[in-house]
Structures are given as C-alpha cells and as structure tokens.
Amino acid sequence: MTRAEPEDPRAARTRARLREALLQECAERPLAEVGVAALVRRAGVGRATFYVHYADLEALAVDACADVVREAVEALHAWRGRPDPVRAPAALPAFFASLTPHLPLYRTLLPPGGGGPLGQVLYRDLRAYSLRERERAGARDAPLIASAVAATFTAVLADWLHDTLPGTPTEIADQVWQVLVALHASR
C-alpha cells in the first residue's frame, strides 16, 4: 500500500489565496464578470501560477465552494440513534443559514434542479457517503436509496437557493429532512 504524498504547503497556501480572492471578487460582482487578471492581482500571484492550479475560474469556484459540500454531507448525518422524523438535526438548518454570504456564487454553480458543477460534486459525495452508511447497515436497497437521497437533497438545495422553494433555513431543513427520513424508511 502506498501513501499519498503530503501536500506541498506552498501550493496549499497559493490555492487558499486564490480561493479567498475569488470569494472576495464574487462578493463584489457575479462570477461571469470576474476576470483572471483581477483575481490574480487580488491574490498576489501570477497568472501562470493560477493556471498551474486551476484549469479555469469555474474550477477554482467549485474548489472554493467545496466546503459547502462537506458541510452539507456532515449536516445530513449529524444525528445518532433514531432520527426525529419531523425536526432536522440542528446542523441542517445551520447549514442552510450559512449559505447567505456567498449566495450568488452558489446560485451560479448550482442551478435549479441541482445540476451544474457544484451539484455534481454534492451529488457524488452525498451518494457515496449515503451508500457506505446503507451498506454498513446491511440494507438491500443501498444503491437506490443512496441515489434518491443525494438527488433529492441536491435538487431541494438548488431550488431553495433560487427561491423556487419558499422557507426559512429551519423550515426547508425540516421539510427536506422529512422527505429524506421517508426515503430511508422505504423498503
């Protein structure tokens, strides 16, 4: 078994600066109006350095928003024992509320229905986590339910971000939670 090489700290710092610069740029203008020149100037790196780390601005944007995927997966699995079928775990409404600062960027990367580059990453990671959990529990329908959970949550999140599903963070968290609990209860 081979171990992964540790990440070069300089490369990690450069990517962090680029991610932060992108979030700052997107706080001022839509992603479509952000240019690589302004971004690298804000990050204090060269244009060539940007392209060493990212193919384009969308790849950087998805990387900058990757924490939202991790947080979503964690929020959906932040319960132990028997889940309350009506109220979502506290981490889920907190997750929805945390999206406000970068809402325009999330809307760009996660269009209605849950597609787009961020939707693909969220679906993939959530399905993989759900599948592992269902298989660990010995569920025969593990692949089906894992796909349904990932697709449902990704689409609900996207539609809520685009205001096609009304509700406060707590209301939408409870509503999607009830649907997901029902999916898990189905056989």
Short mmCIF file of C-alpha atoms in Angstrom, two decimals:
data_model
loop_
_atom_site.label_atom_id
_atom_site.label_comp_id
_atom_site.label_asym_id
_atom_site.label_seq_id
_atom_site.Cartn_x
_atom_site.Cartn_y
_atom_site.Cartn_z
CA MET A 1 0.00 0.00 0.00
CA THR A 2 1.40 3.39 -0.96
CA ARG A 3 0.83 6.54 0.98
CA ALA A 4 -0.25 9.73 -0.71
CA GLU A 5 2.43 12.36 -0.84
CA PRO A 6 1.84 15.15 1.67
CA GLU A 7 0.58 18.32 0.05
CA ASP A 8 3.18 20.97 -0.62
CA PRO A 9 2.45 23.75 1.91
CA ARG A 10 3.30 26.43 -0.65
CA ALA A 11 0.79 25.03 -3.13
CA ALA A 12 -1.84 24.79 -0.39
CA ARG A 13 -1.24 28.43 0.58
CA THR A 14 -1.45 29.55 -3.03
CA ARG A 15 -4.74 27.71 -3.59
CA ALA A 16 -6.10 29.18 -0.35
CA ARG A 17 -5.17 32.70 -1.50
CA LEU A 18 -6.82 32.10 -4.87
CA ARG A 19 -9.98 30.73 -3.22
CA GLU A 20 -10.20 33.68 -0.84
CA ALA A 21 -9.59 36.15 -3.67
CA LEU A 22 -12.36 34.54 -5.71
CA LEU A 23 -14.82 34.75 -2.81
CA GLN A 24 -13.93 38.42 -2.35
CA GLU A 25 -14.34 39.12 -6.08
CA CYS A 26 -17.69 37.30 -6.13
CA ALA A 27 -18.88 39.37 -3.18
CA GLU A 28 -18.49 42.41 -5.44
CA ARG A 29 -19.64 41.01 -8.81
CA PRO A 30 -21.08 37.86 -10.40
CA LEU A 31 -18.66 35.07 -11.30
CA ALA A 32 -19.28 35.73 -15.00
CA GLU A 33 -17.80 39.22 -14.55
CA VAL A 34 -14.70 38.10 -12.63
CA GLY A 35 -11.53 38.07 -14.70
CA VAL A 36 -8.39 36.07 -14.10
CA ALA A 37 -6.29 39.26 -14.18
CA ALA A 38 -8.22 40.91 -11.34
CA LEU A 39 -8.32 37.66 -9.40
CA VAL A 40 -4.56 37.02 -9.51
CA ARG A 41 -3.86 40.66 -8.70
CA ARG A 42 -6.08 40.38 -5.58
CA ALA A 43 -4.47 37.04 -4.63
CA GLY A 44 -0.95 38.39 -5.19
CA VAL A 45 0.07 35.58 -7.55
CA GLY A 46 0.98 35.42 -11.21
CA ARG A 47 -1.40 34.43 -13.98
CA ALA A 48 0.74 31.38 -14.81
CA THR A 49 0.51 30.29 -11.16
CA PHE A 50 -3.28 30.41 -11.41
CA TYR A 51 -3.21 28.03 -14.38
CA VAL A 52 -0.81 25.67 -12.61
CA HIS A 53 -3.52 25.10 -10.01
CA TYR A 54 -6.80 25.53 -11.94
CA ALA A 55 -7.96 25.00 -15.50
CA ASP A 56 -10.33 27.96 -15.33
CA LEU A 57 -12.34 30.19 -13.00
CA GLU A 58 -15.15 27.64 -12.70
CA ALA A 59 -12.73 25.00 -11.40
CA LEU A 60 -11.47 27.48 -8.82
CA ALA A 61 -15.05 28.41 -7.89
CA VAL A 62 -16.00 24.79 -7.33
CA ASP A 63 -12.89 24.31 -5.19
CA ALA A 64 -13.68 27.50 -3.25
CA CYS A 65 -17.18 26.16 -2.58
CA ALA A 66 -16.10 22.61 -1.76
CA ASP A 67 -16.57 23.28 1.94
CA VAL A 68 -20.29 23.67 1.33
CA VAL A 69 -20.38 20.10 0.04
CA ARG A 70 -18.55 18.77 3.10
CA GLU A 71 -20.80 20.80 5.40
CA ALA A 72 -23.95 19.53 3.67
CA VAL A 73 -22.88 15.90 3.99
CA GLU A 74 -21.97 16.41 7.64
CA ALA A 75 -25.22 18.26 8.41
CA LEU A 76 -27.31 15.49 6.90
CA HIS A 77 -25.56 12.89 9.01
CA ALA A 78 -25.35 14.87 12.27
CA TRP A 79 -27.63 12.61 14.28
CA ARG A 80 -27.24 9.47 16.29
CA GLY A 81 -29.75 6.83 17.27
CA ARG A 82 -33.25 7.03 15.88
CA PRO A 83 -33.82 10.24 13.87
CA ASP A 84 -36.67 12.59 14.73
CA PRO A 85 -38.98 12.19 11.71
CA VAL A 86 -40.20 15.82 11.89
CA ARG A 87 -37.32 18.03 13.05
CA ALA A 88 -33.97 18.09 11.31
CA PRO A 89 -30.80 17.84 13.38
CA ALA A 90 -29.64 21.34 14.41
CA ALA A 91 -26.72 21.15 11.99
CA LEU A 92 -29.04 21.10 8.96
CA PRO A 93 -30.84 24.45 9.48
CA ALA A 94 -27.49 25.93 10.49
CA PHE A 95 -26.08 24.69 7.18
CA PHE A 96 -28.88 26.36 5.18
CA ALA A 97 -28.42 29.61 7.13
CA SER A 98 -24.66 29.58 6.47
CA LEU A 99 -25.13 29.86 2.71
CA THR A 100 -26.17 33.52 2.71
CA PRO A 101 -22.73 35.18 2.42
CA HIS A 102 -21.94 33.57 -0.94
CA LEU A 103 -25.48 33.04 -2.25
CA PRO A 104 -24.86 34.50 -5.76
CA LEU A 105 -21.84 32.24 -6.29
CA TYR A 106 -23.73 29.15 -5.09
CA ARG A 107 -26.59 30.04 -7.44
CA THR A 108 -24.16 30.21 -10.35
CA LEU A 109 -22.57 26.83 -9.59
CA LEU A 110 -25.78 25.04 -8.55
CA PRO A 111 -28.62 25.87 -10.97
CA PRO A 112 -32.27 24.97 -10.32
CA GLY A 113 -32.79 21.23 -10.23
CA GLY A 114 -29.35 20.55 -8.78
CA GLY A 115 -27.10 20.33 -11.83
CA GLY A 116 -24.01 22.37 -12.52
CA PRO A 117 -20.51 21.75 -11.27
CA LEU A 118 -21.30 22.16 -7.58
CA GLY A 119 -24.40 19.99 -7.90
CA GLN A 120 -22.32 17.23 -9.46
CA VAL A 121 -19.82 17.30 -6.60
CA LEU A 122 -22.55 17.45 -3.95
CA TYR A 123 -24.49 14.57 -5.54
CA ARG A 124 -21.36 12.41 -5.90
CA ASP A 125 -20.11 12.95 -2.34
CA LEU A 126 -23.51 12.65 -0.71
CA ARG A 127 -24.34 9.49 -2.66
CA ALA A 128 -21.01 7.91 -1.71
CA TYR A 129 -21.49 8.69 1.98
CA SER A 130 -25.11 7.51 1.97
CA LEU A 131 -24.19 4.33 0.13
CA ARG A 132 -21.48 3.48 2.69
CA GLU A 133 -23.93 4.07 5.53
CA ARG A 134 -26.69 1.98 3.93
CA GLU A 135 -24.30 -0.87 3.12
CA ARG A 136 -22.89 -0.76 6.66
CA ALA A 137 -26.48 -1.15 7.94
CA GLY A 138 -26.98 -4.13 5.61
CA ALA A 139 -29.76 -2.52 3.56
CA ARG A 140 -30.57 -4.41 0.35
CA ASP A 141 -31.68 -1.23 -1.38
CA ALA A 142 -28.50 0.70 -0.58
CA PRO A 143 -27.68 1.94 -4.12
CA LEU A 144 -31.26 3.02 -4.85
CA ILE A 145 -31.77 4.91 -1.60
CA ALA A 146 -28.32 6.49 -1.74
CA SER A 147 -29.07 7.82 -5.23
CA ALA A 148 -32.51 9.05 -4.19
CA VAL A 149 -31.18 10.81 -1.08
CA ALA A 150 -28.36 12.51 -2.99
CA ALA A 151 -30.59 13.61 -5.87
CA THR A 152 -33.37 14.82 -3.60
CA PHE A 153 -31.16 16.86 -1.31
CA THR A 154 -29.15 18.36 -4.17
CA ALA A 155 -32.30 19.41 -6.06
CA VAL A 156 -34.02 20.81 -2.96
CA LEU A 157 -30.93 22.81 -2.01
CA ALA A 158 -30.61 24.22 -5.53
CA ASP A 159 -34.28 25.11 -5.81
CA TRP A 160 -34.24 26.76 -2.38
CA LEU A 161 -31.15 28.79 -3.33
CA HIS A 162 -33.03 30.01 -6.42
CA ASP A 163 -36.17 30.87 -4.42
CA THR A 164 -38.37 28.30 -6.16
CA LEU A 165 -38.90 26.58 -2.81
CA PRO A 166 -40.00 29.00 -0.10
CA GLY A 167 -38.99 28.76 3.51
CA THR A 168 -36.59 29.86 6.17
CA PRO A 169 -33.47 27.77 6.74
CA THR A 170 -35.27 25.94 9.56
CA GLU A 171 -38.43 25.34 7.53
CA ILE A 172 -36.60 24.00 4.47
CA ALA A 173 -34.29 21.89 6.64
CA ASP A 174 -37.27 20.28 8.38
CA GLN A 175 -39.10 19.72 5.09
CA VAL A 176 -36.19 18.09 3.27
CA TRP A 177 -35.39 16.11 6.41
CA GLN A 178 -38.90 14.63 6.44
CA VAL A 179 -38.54 13.56 2.80
CA LEU A 180 -35.12 12.00 3.43
CA VAL A 181 -36.33 10.13 6.52
CA ALA A 182 -39.22 8.78 4.45
CA LEU A 183 -36.78 7.62 1.74
CA HIS A 184 -34.68 5.83 4.31
CA ALA A 185 -37.79 4.20 5.83
CA SER A 186 -38.96 2.84 2.46
CA ARG A 187 -38.16 -0.75 1.55
#
